């Protein structure tokens, strides 16, 4: 094999190794993000489980359209109290991508919602989210 052919083969081999290495790095990074997202979701669930004497109030709560706010994604969450006494709400908001994959989970408190009234709060992602994002109410408790 001549010098030129050997050099071309070496360059091709190096490029292949770098491409393979990049794919492996992407897979590892994706796995780390998935693990971190699962840990955040688990922490959010534990926080919800700490609420005592809460009743399911998912129907009382709505999430608005997500939007960028600096390096985070935020959504306005509105709780409407159908009861005849003030109520506090603890709400778990899930941020998902366009395919429904969980990107992040946060817990938000909306306190002292008057009877028959609505009150809003802002759920802010824990990290920067990219691409099309939607917000959904994972759980909501009135207490």
mmCIF file of N, CA, C and O in Angstrom, residues 84-133:
data_model
loop_
_atom_site.group_PDB
_atom_site.id
_atom_site.type_symbol
_atom_site.label_atom_id
_atom_site.label_comp_id
_atom_site.label_asym_id
_atom_site.label_seq_id
_atom_site.Cartn_x
_atom_site.Cartn_y
_atom_site.Cartn_z
ATOM 1 N N UNK A 84 -66.297 25.457 49.739
ATOM 2 C CA UNK A 84 -66.829 26.635 50.429
ATOM 3 C C UNK A 84 -65.883 27.163 51.506
ATOM 4 O O UNK A 84 -66.285 27.927 52.373
ATOM 5 N N UNK A 85 -64.634 26.751 51.438
ATOM 6 C CA UNK A 85 -63.604 27.249 52.360
ATOM 7 C C UNK A 85 -62.306 27.428 51.581
ATOM 8 O O UNK A 85 -62.112 26.814 50.524
ATOM 9 N N UNK A 86 -61.420 28.290 52.106
ATOM 10 C CA UNK A 86 -60.110 28.457 51.476
ATOM 11 C C UNK A 86 -59.420 27.105 51.347
ATOM 12 O O UNK A 86 -59.602 26.225 52.191
ATOM 13 N N UNK A 87 -58.623 26.949 50.296
ATOM 14 C CA UNK A 87 -57.887 25.702 50.090
ATOM 15 C C UNK A 87 -56.500 26.002 49.553
ATOM 16 O O UNK A 87 -56.287 26.993 48.849
ATOM 17 N N UNK A 88 -55.582 25.141 49.922
ATOM 18 C CA UNK A 88 -54.233 25.171 49.369
ATOM 19 C C UNK A 88 -54.131 24.028 48.365
ATOM 20 O O UNK A 88 -54.769 22.982 48.529
ATOM 21 N N UNK A 89 -53.315 24.222 47.340
ATOM 22 C CA UNK A 89 -53.115 23.199 46.314
ATOM 23 C C UNK A 89 -51.638 22.889 46.200
ATOM 24 O O UNK A 89 -50.802 23.798 46.196
ATOM 25 N N UNK A 90 -51.328 21.606 46.088
ATOM 26 C CA UNK A 90 -49.985 21.152 45.767
ATOM 27 C C UNK A 90 -50.119 20.413 44.442
ATOM 28 O O UNK A 90 -50.915 19.482 44.320
ATOM 29 N N UNK A 91 -49.350 20.869 43.444
ATOM 30 C CA UNK A 91 -49.527 20.402 42.077
ATOM 31 C C UNK A 91 -48.199 19.914 41.506
ATOM 32 O O UNK A 91 -47.182 20.591 41.616
ATOM 33 N N UNK A 92 -48.230 18.728 40.901
ATOM 34 C CA UNK A 92 -47.069 18.214 40.179
ATOM 35 C C UNK A 92 -47.301 18.466 38.695
ATOM 36 O O UNK A 92 -48.305 18.029 38.135
ATOM 37 N N UNK A 93 -46.384 19.217 38.087
ATOM 38 C CA UNK A 93 -46.466 19.545 36.667
ATOM 39 C C UNK A 93 -45.391 18.761 35.934
ATOM 40 O O UNK A 93 -44.222 18.781 36.331
ATOM 41 N N UNK A 94 -45.796 18.058 34.892
ATOM 42 C CA UNK A 94 -44.858 17.316 34.046
ATOM 43 C C UNK A 94 -44.659 18.064 32.741
ATOM 44 O O UNK A 94 -45.633 18.462 32.102
ATOM 45 N N UNK A 95 -43.410 18.252 32.372
ATOM 46 C CA UNK A 95 -43.073 18.820 31.073
ATOM 47 C C UNK A 95 -42.707 17.653 30.163
ATOM 48 O O UNK A 95 -41.870 16.820 30.520
ATOM 49 N N UNK A 96 -43.332 17.591 28.988
ATOM 50 C CA UNK A 96 -43.100 16.498 28.043
ATOM 51 C C UNK A 96 -42.720 17.058 26.678
ATOM 52 O O UNK A 96 -43.095 18.173 26.340
ATOM 53 N N UNK A 97 -42.004 16.242 25.899
ATOM 54 C CA UNK A 97 -41.668 16.654 24.538
ATOM 55 C C UNK A 97 -42.833 16.324 23.606
ATOM 56 O O UNK A 97 -43.867 15.810 24.046
ATOM 57 N N UNK A 98 -42.670 16.610 22.332
ATOM 58 C CA UNK A 98 -43.727 16.404 21.352
ATOM 59 C C UNK A 98 -44.156 14.956 21.200
ATOM 60 O O UNK A 98 -45.258 14.669 20.742
ATOM 61 N N UNK A 99 -43.298 14.022 21.595
ATOM 62 C CA UNK A 99 -43.615 12.598 21.508
ATOM 63 C C UNK A 99 -44.163 12.046 22.817
ATOM 64 O O UNK A 99 -44.425 10.857 22.924
ATOM 65 N N UNK A 100 -44.305 12.910 23.826
ATOM 66 C CA UNK A 100 -44.835 12.475 25.109
ATOM 67 C C UNK A 100 -43.795 12.014 26.110
ATOM 68 O O UNK A 100 -44.137 11.608 27.217
ATOM 69 N N UNK A 101 -42.526 12.099 25.753
ATOM 70 C CA UNK A 101 -41.443 11.686 26.651
ATOM 71 C C UNK A 101 -41.288 12.701 27.775
ATOM 72 O O UNK A 101 -41.247 13.904 27.539
ATOM 73 N N UNK A 102 -41.202 12.198 29.000
ATOM 74 C CA UNK A 102 -41.037 13.061 30.164
ATOM 75 C C UNK A 102 -39.684 13.751 30.134
ATOM 76 O O UNK A 102 -38.647 13.105 30.015
ATOM 77 N N UNK A 103 -39.708 15.083 30.229
ATOM 78 C CA UNK A 103 -38.487 15.884 30.248
ATOM 79 C C UNK A 103 -38.140 16.368 31.647
ATOM 80 O O UNK A 103 -36.972 16.479 32.011
ATOM 81 N N UNK A 104 -39.174 16.688 32.447
ATOM 82 C CA UNK A 104 -38.957 17.260 33.772
ATOM 83 C C UNK A 104 -40.264 17.216 34.558
ATOM 84 O O UNK A 104 -41.346 17.169 33.965
ATOM 85 N N UNK A 105 -40.157 17.232 35.872
ATOM 86 C CA UNK A 105 -41.318 17.317 36.767
ATOM 87 C C UNK A 105 -41.011 18.311 37.865
ATOM 88 O O UNK A 105 -39.898 18.307 38.396
ATOM 89 N N UNK A 106 -41.982 19.139 38.193
ATOM 90 C CA UNK A 106 -41.822 20.102 39.281
ATOM 91 C C UNK A 106 -43.068 20.091 40.146
ATOM 92 O O UNK A 106 -44.150 19.722 39.689
ATOM 93 N N UNK A 107 -42.901 20.490 41.394
ATOM 94 C CA UNK A 107 -44.028 20.602 42.314
ATOM 95 C C UNK A 107 -44.205 22.069 42.661
ATOM 96 O O UNK A 107 -43.240 22.778 42.950
ATOM 97 N N UNK A 108 -45.451 22.495 42.625
ATOM 98 C CA UNK A 108 -45.812 23.894 42.841
ATOM 99 C C UNK A 108 -46.884 23.964 43.915
ATOM 100 O O UNK A 108 -47.813 23.134 43.928
ATOM 101 N N UNK A 109 -46.798 24.932 44.812
ATOM 102 C CA UNK A 109 -47.856 25.182 45.794
ATOM 103 C C UNK A 109 -48.592 26.458 45.413
ATOM 104 O O UNK A 109 -47.970 27.469 45.093
ATOM 105 N N UNK A 110 -49.902 26.380 45.460
ATOM 106 C CA UNK A 110 -50.752 27.561 45.275
ATOM 107 C C UNK A 110 -51.584 27.635 46.549
ATOM 108 O O UNK A 110 -52.433 26.769 46.804
ATOM 109 N N UNK A 111 -51.304 28.632 47.367
ATOM 110 C CA UNK A 111 -51.908 28.728 48.695
ATOM 111 C C UNK A 111 -53.081 29.697 48.736
ATOM 112 O O UNK A 111 -53.154 30.656 47.964
ATOM 113 N N UNK A 112 -53.977 29.421 49.680
ATOM 114 C CA UNK A 112 -55.088 30.309 50.039
ATOM 115 C C UNK A 112 -55.957 30.693 48.839
ATOM 116 O O UNK A 112 -56.209 31.868 48.587
ATOM 117 N N UNK A 113 -56.447 29.684 48.134
ATOM 118 C CA UNK A 113 -57.385 29.950 47.046
ATOM 119 C C UNK A 113 -58.770 30.077 47.672
ATOM 120 O O UNK A 113 -59.267 29.156 48.312
ATOM 121 N N UNK A 114 -59.384 31.241 47.498
ATOM 122 C CA UNK A 114 -60.679 31.529 48.110
ATOM 123 C C UNK A 114 -61.779 30.654 47.499
ATOM 124 O O UNK A 114 -61.672 30.230 46.343
ATOM 125 N N UNK A 115 -62.837 30.404 48.240
ATOM 126 C CA UNK A 115 -63.948 29.594 47.730
ATOM 127 C C UNK A 115 -64.529 30.194 46.447
ATOM 128 O O UNK A 115 -64.763 31.398 46.360
ATOM 129 N N UNK A 116 -64.701 29.337 45.440
ATOM 130 C CA UNK A 116 -65.283 29.784 44.180
ATOM 131 C C UNK A 116 -64.372 30.663 43.339
ATOM 132 O O UNK A 116 -64.792 31.180 42.312
ATOM 133 N N UNK A 117 -63.140 30.825 43.744
ATOM 134 C CA UNK A 117 -62.187 31.701 43.041
ATOM 135 C C UNK A 117 -61.051 30.893 42.435
ATOM 136 O O UNK A 117 -60.857 29.724 42.746
ATOM 137 N N UNK A 118 -60.283 31.565 41.589
ATOM 138 C CA UNK A 118 -59.099 30.968 40.972
ATOM 139 C C UNK A 118 -57.869 31.752 41.385
ATOM 140 O O UNK A 118 -57.942 32.958 41.647
ATOM 141 N N UNK A 119 -56.757 31.043 41.408
ATOM 142 C CA UNK A 119 -55.476 31.677 41.708
ATOM 143 C C UNK A 119 -54.414 30.931 40.899
ATOM 144 O O UNK A 119 -54.525 29.728 40.692
ATOM 145 N N UNK A 120 -53.411 31.670 40.455
ATOM 146 C CA UNK A 120 -52.378 31.075 39.602
ATOM 147 C C UNK A 120 -51.000 31.142 40.241
ATOM 148 O O UNK A 120 -50.736 31.969 41.099
ATOM 149 N N UNK A 121 -50.160 30.249 39.780
ATOM 150 C CA UNK A 121 -48.754 30.222 40.151
ATOM 151 C C UNK A 121 -47.960 29.799 38.934
ATOM 152 O O UNK A 121 -48.528 29.352 37.936
ATOM 153 N N UNK A 122 -46.652 29.921 39.009
ATOM 154 C CA UNK A 122 -45.794 29.584 37.875
ATOM 155 C C UNK A 122 -44.946 28.371 38.198
ATOM 156 O O UNK A 122 -44.219 28.362 39.192
ATOM 157 N N UNK A 123 -45.061 27.354 37.348
ATOM 158 C CA UNK A 123 -44.197 26.171 37.449
ATOM 159 C C UNK A 123 -42.991 26.426 36.559
ATOM 160 O O UNK A 123 -43.133 26.793 35.400
ATOM 161 N N UNK A 124 -41.801 26.230 37.116
ATOM 162 C CA UNK A 124 -40.546 26.515 36.413
ATOM 163 C C UNK A 124 -39.720 25.233 36.345
ATOM 164 O O UNK A 124 -39.466 24.598 37.375
ATOM 165 N N UNK A 125 -39.299 24.859 35.143
ATOM 166 C CA UNK A 125 -38.511 23.632 34.979
ATOM 167 C C UNK A 125 -37.223 23.709 35.790
ATOM 168 O O UNK A 125 -36.712 24.791 36.082
ATOM 169 N N UNK A 126 -36.707 22.540 36.137
ATOM 170 C CA UNK A 126 -35.467 22.444 36.906
ATOM 171 C C UNK A 126 -34.230 22.681 36.054
ATOM 172 O O UNK A 126 -33.158 22.942 36.582
ATOM 173 N N UNK A 127 -34.388 22.527 34.749
ATOM 174 C CA UNK A 127 -33.250 22.654 33.847
ATOM 175 C C UNK A 127 -33.732 23.199 32.512
ATOM 176 O O UNK A 127 -34.918 23.326 32.285
ATOM 177 N N UNK A 128 -32.799 23.461 31.630
ATOM 178 C CA UNK A 128 -33.141 23.966 30.302
ATOM 179 C C UNK A 128 -33.767 22.837 29.485
ATOM 180 O O UNK A 128 -33.234 21.725 29.434
ATOM 181 N N UNK A 129 -34.908 23.115 28.867
ATOM 182 C CA UNK A 129 -35.591 22.154 28.008
ATOM 183 C C UNK A 129 -35.549 22.688 26.586
ATOM 184 O O UNK A 129 -35.684 23.882 26.361
ATOM 185 N N UNK A 130 -35.388 21.800 25.629
ATOM 186 C CA UNK A 130 -35.328 22.259 24.248
ATOM 187 C C UNK A 130 -36.414 21.578 23.433
ATOM 188 O O UNK A 130 -36.948 20.546 23.824
ATOM 189 N N UNK A 131 -36.714 22.180 22.311
ATOM 190 C CA UNK A 131 -37.720 21.611 21.419
ATOM 191 C C UNK A 131 -39.129 21.933 21.879
ATOM 192 O O UNK A 131 -39.351 22.671 22.842
ATOM 193 N N UNK A 132 -40.090 21.364 21.162
ATOM 194 C CA UNK A 132 -41.500 21.568 21.506
ATOM 195 C C UNK A 132 -41.765 20.923 22.868
ATOM 196 O O UNK A 132 -41.397 19.782 23.114
ATOM 197 N N UNK A 133 -42.353 21.690 23.758
ATOM 198 C CA UNK A 133 -42.619 21.216 25.116
ATOM 199 C C UNK A 133 -44.076 21.479 25.462
ATOM 200 O O UNK A 133 -44.615 22.526 25.129
#
